[in-house]
Amino acid sequence: VVLVAVNQHGRALKYASKKLKNDKNVVLIAVNKKGRALEYSSKDLQNNKEVVLKDVYEDGFALYYASKELKNDKVVVLVAVNQDGRALKYAHKDLQNDMDILKVYFNYEYHDLDDEFYKERLNYYNIMIEQEYMIANAHINSINTKRKN
């Protein structure tokens, strides 16, 4: 009965037994039907990269339910943020300022411009872009100086 329900709506996993919540195949079925089924899966499966990747691909906010280890996995976070930029709030602090992830984050169409988290990321991103510009400019000046000599 639970398998039929999970096959129709992933969040039906909430009503499954502990054994089914720890069954990778059952959880993958739930994840494929509706994102955030990870919320009801076992801790072991919340630390399973395949399961977590499938869930954050469907719903970036599912990153909230991923293990600490996978919240610090760049691929998992990139997939989550690509699906929903707001998922970045649930990533490990080290990845919240990763330039590759921030580029995806700022391409996300919805941002609350008054949100403090957004402002902090934007400030950091702008500082890093400015530093990259200054480094590139110094390199160009160095090349131009060598050409003159």
mmCIF file of C-alpha atoms in Angstrom:
data_model
loop_
_atom_site.group_PDB
_atom_site.id
_atom_site.type_symbol
_atom_site.label_atom_id
_atom_site.label_comp_id
_atom_site.label_asym_id
_atom_site.label_seq_id
_atom_site.Cartn_x
_atom_site.Cartn_y
_atom_site.Cartn_z
ATOM 1 C CA VAL A 1 0.000 0.000 0.000
ATOM 2 C CA VAL A 2 2.776 2.429 0.939
ATOM 3 C CA LEU A 3 4.671 1.635 -2.270
ATOM 4 C CA VAL A 4 1.617 2.540 -4.339
ATOM 5 C CA ALA A 5 1.190 5.776 -2.397
ATOM 6 C CA VAL A 6 4.895 6.659 -2.686
ATOM 7 C CA ASN A 7 4.741 5.965 -6.404
ATOM 8 C CA GLN A 8 1.954 8.557 -6.698
ATOM 9 C CA HIS A 9 3.289 11.154 -4.282
ATOM 10 C CA GLY A 10 6.774 11.034 -2.800
ATOM 11 C CA ARG A 11 5.846 12.619 0.496
ATOM 12 C CA ALA A 12 3.749 9.571 1.294
ATOM 13 C CA LEU A 13 7.089 8.194 2.464
ATOM 14 C CA LYS A 14 6.246 9.957 5.715
ATOM 15 C CA TYR A 15 3.859 7.102 6.537
ATOM 16 C CA ALA A 16 6.212 4.277 5.615
ATOM 17 C CA SER A 17 7.887 1.974 8.108
ATOM 18 C CA LYS A 18 11.477 2.607 9.200
ATOM 19 C CA LYS A 19 12.520 -0.317 7.055
ATOM 20 C CA LEU A 20 11.005 1.246 3.925
ATOM 21 C CA LYS A 21 12.418 4.666 4.805
ATOM 22 C CA ASN A 22 15.828 3.007 4.735
ATOM 23 C CA ASP A 23 15.202 1.160 1.464
ATOM 24 C CA LYS A 24 17.124 3.007 -1.235
ATOM 25 C CA ASN A 25 14.842 1.833 -4.052
ATOM 26 C CA VAL A 26 11.692 2.953 -2.232
ATOM 27 C CA VAL A 27 13.204 6.337 -1.400
ATOM 28 C CA LEU A 28 14.401 6.819 -4.984
ATOM 29 C CA ILE A 29 10.843 6.176 -6.192
ATOM 30 C CA ALA A 30 9.570 8.756 -3.705
ATOM 31 C CA VAL A 31 12.222 11.276 -4.722
ATOM 32 C CA ASN A 32 11.375 10.859 -8.404
ATOM 33 C CA LYS A 33 7.709 11.602 -7.730
ATOM 34 C CA LYS A 34 8.064 14.685 -5.599
ATOM 35 C CA GLY A 35 11.058 16.543 -4.280
ATOM 36 C CA ARG A 36 11.851 16.730 -0.592
ATOM 37 C CA ALA A 37 10.957 13.112 0.096
ATOM 38 C CA LEU A 38 14.427 13.136 1.654
ATOM 39 C CA GLU A 39 12.817 14.696 4.710
ATOM 40 C CA TYR A 40 11.230 11.345 5.552
ATOM 41 C CA SER A 41 14.057 9.023 4.574
ATOM 42 C CA SER A 42 16.540 7.471 6.985
ATOM 43 C CA LYS A 43 19.686 9.303 8.107
ATOM 44 C CA ASP A 44 21.742 6.813 6.097
ATOM 45 C CA LEU A 45 19.936 7.762 2.904
ATOM 46 C CA GLN A 46 20.169 11.459 3.745
ATOM 47 C CA ASN A 47 23.899 10.806 3.475
ATOM 48 C CA ASN A 48 23.626 8.860 0.211
ATOM 49 C CA LYS A 49 24.881 11.062 -2.607
ATOM 50 C CA GLU A 50 22.787 9.406 -5.304
ATOM 51 C CA VAL A 51 19.557 9.830 -3.332
ATOM 52 C CA VAL A 52 20.347 13.393 -2.283
ATOM 53 C CA LEU A 53 21.361 14.435 -5.804
ATOM 54 C CA LYS A 54 18.090 13.125 -7.223
ATOM 55 C CA ASP A 55 16.079 14.958 -4.578
ATOM 56 C CA VAL A 56 17.856 18.321 -4.840
ATOM 57 C CA TYR A 57 17.577 18.061 -8.625
ATOM 58 C CA GLU A 58 13.793 17.964 -8.195
ATOM 59 C CA ASP A 59 13.663 20.466 -5.333
ATOM 60 C CA GLY A 60 16.711 22.477 -4.282
ATOM 61 C CA PHE A 61 15.254 23.051 -0.819
ATOM 62 C CA ALA A 62 15.715 19.324 -0.145
ATOM 63 C CA LEU A 63 19.318 20.279 0.633
ATOM 64 C CA TYR A 64 17.984 21.233 4.055
ATOM 65 C CA TYR A 65 17.485 17.506 4.824
ATOM 66 C CA ALA A 66 20.824 16.316 3.463
ATOM 67 C CA SER A 67 23.587 15.213 5.820
ATOM 68 C CA LYS A 68 26.235 17.703 6.933
ATOM 69 C CA GLU A 69 28.736 15.921 4.711
ATOM 70 C CA LEU A 70 26.609 16.355 1.597
ATOM 71 C CA LYS A 71 25.807 19.976 2.442
ATOM 72 C CA ASN A 72 29.553 20.413 2.036
ATOM 73 C CA ASP A 73 29.699 18.561 -1.302
ATOM 74 C CA LYS A 74 30.170 21.054 -4.121
ATOM 75 C CA VAL A 75 28.342 18.981 -6.729
ATOM 76 C CA VAL A 76 25.305 18.460 -4.494
ATOM 77 C CA VAL A 77 25.160 22.149 -3.621
ATOM 78 C CA LEU A 78 25.582 23.226 -7.256
ATOM 79 C CA VAL A 79 22.678 21.006 -8.304
ATOM 80 C CA ALA A 80 20.496 22.302 -5.455
ATOM 81 C CA VAL A 81 21.316 25.965 -6.101
ATOM 82 C CA ASN A 82 20.810 25.508 -9.826
ATOM 83 C CA GLN A 83 17.320 24.183 -9.128
ATOM 84 C CA ASP A 84 16.515 26.873 -6.537
ATOM 85 C CA GLY A 85 19.034 29.566 -5.658
ATOM 86 C CA ARG A 86 17.567 29.984 -2.196
ATOM 87 C CA ALA A 87 18.896 26.520 -1.303
ATOM 88 C CA LEU A 88 22.319 28.122 -0.823
ATOM 89 C CA LYS A 89 21.254 29.043 2.711
ATOM 90 C CA TYR A 90 21.367 25.340 3.608
ATOM 91 C CA ALA A 91 24.839 24.693 2.207
ATOM 92 C CA HIS A 92 27.905 24.452 4.396
ATOM 93 C CA LYS A 93 29.369 27.883 5.213
ATOM 94 C CA ASP A 94 32.500 27.135 3.182
ATOM 95 C CA LEU A 95 30.449 26.634 0.031
ATOM 96 C CA GLN A 96 28.253 29.685 0.548
ATOM 97 C CA ASN A 97 31.132 31.830 -0.722
ATOM 98 C CA ASP A 98 32.409 29.505 -3.436
ATOM 99 C CA MET A 99 32.645 31.541 -6.638
ATOM 100 C CA ASP A 100 31.354 28.757 -8.914
ATOM 101 C CA ILE A 101 28.309 28.305 -6.706
ATOM 102 C CA LEU A 102 27.776 32.056 -6.358
ATOM 103 C CA LYS A 103 27.707 32.436 -10.147
ATOM 104 C CA VAL A 104 24.868 29.914 -10.276
ATOM 105 C CA TYR A 105 23.187 31.577 -7.289
ATOM 106 C CA PHE A 106 23.186 35.012 -8.899
ATOM 107 C CA ASN A 107 21.750 33.574 -12.117
ATOM 108 C CA TYR A 108 18.718 32.423 -10.144
ATOM 109 C CA GLU A 109 15.771 34.636 -11.041
ATOM 110 C CA TYR A 110 14.312 35.205 -7.574
ATOM 111 C CA HIS A 111 16.168 37.101 -4.878
ATOM 112 C CA ASP A 112 14.842 38.974 -1.921
ATOM 113 C CA LEU A 113 16.959 42.107 -2.219
ATOM 114 C CA ASP A 114 16.327 42.950 1.431
ATOM 115 C CA ASP A 115 17.464 39.535 2.640
ATOM 116 C CA GLU A 116 20.641 39.783 4.725
ATOM 117 C CA PHE A 117 21.974 36.478 3.398
ATOM 118 C CA TYR A 118 21.627 37.764 -0.173
ATOM 119 C CA LYS A 119 23.338 41.055 0.706
ATOM 120 C CA GLU A 120 26.275 39.242 2.322
ATOM 121 C CA ARG A 121 26.734 36.958 -0.703
ATOM 122 C CA LEU A 122 26.492 39.901 -3.110
ATOM 123 C CA ASN A 123 29.051 41.895 -1.139
ATOM 124 C CA TYR A 124 31.489 38.968 -1.064
ATOM 125 C CA TYR A 125 30.914 38.252 -4.764
ATOM 126 C CA ASN A 126 31.566 41.885 -5.708
ATOM 127 C CA ILE A 127 34.774 41.957 -3.667
ATOM 128 C CA MET A 128 36.010 38.776 -5.338
ATOM 129 C CA ILE A 129 35.137 40.041 -8.825
ATOM 130 C CA GLU A 130 36.966 43.284 -8.086
ATOM 131 C CA GLN A 131 40.032 41.350 -6.923
ATOM 132 C CA GLU A 132 39.955 39.216 -10.074
ATOM 133 C CA TYR A 133 39.721 42.396 -12.157
ATOM 134 C CA MET A 134 42.660 43.973 -10.353
ATOM 135 C CA ILE A 135 44.781 40.837 -10.843
ATOM 136 C CA ALA A 136 43.891 40.670 -14.534
ATOM 137 C CA ASN A 137 44.601 44.380 -14.945
ATOM 138 C CA ALA A 138 48.005 44.031 -13.242
ATOM 139 C CA HIS A 139 48.817 41.119 -15.547
ATOM 140 C CA ILE A 140 47.860 43.144 -18.630
ATOM 141 C CA ASN A 141 49.979 46.079 -17.432
ATOM 142 C CA SER A 142 52.907 43.725 -16.899
ATOM 143 C CA ILE A 143 52.562 42.365 -20.431
ATOM 144 C CA ASN A 144 52.324 45.880 -21.888
ATOM 145 C CA THR A 145 55.433 46.951 -19.963
ATOM 146 C CA LYS A 146 57.391 43.977 -21.304
ATOM 147 C CA ARG A 147 56.269 44.778 -24.855
ATOM 148 C CA LYS A 148 57.539 48.355 -24.548
ATOM 149 C CA ASN A 149 60.964 47.144 -23.444
#
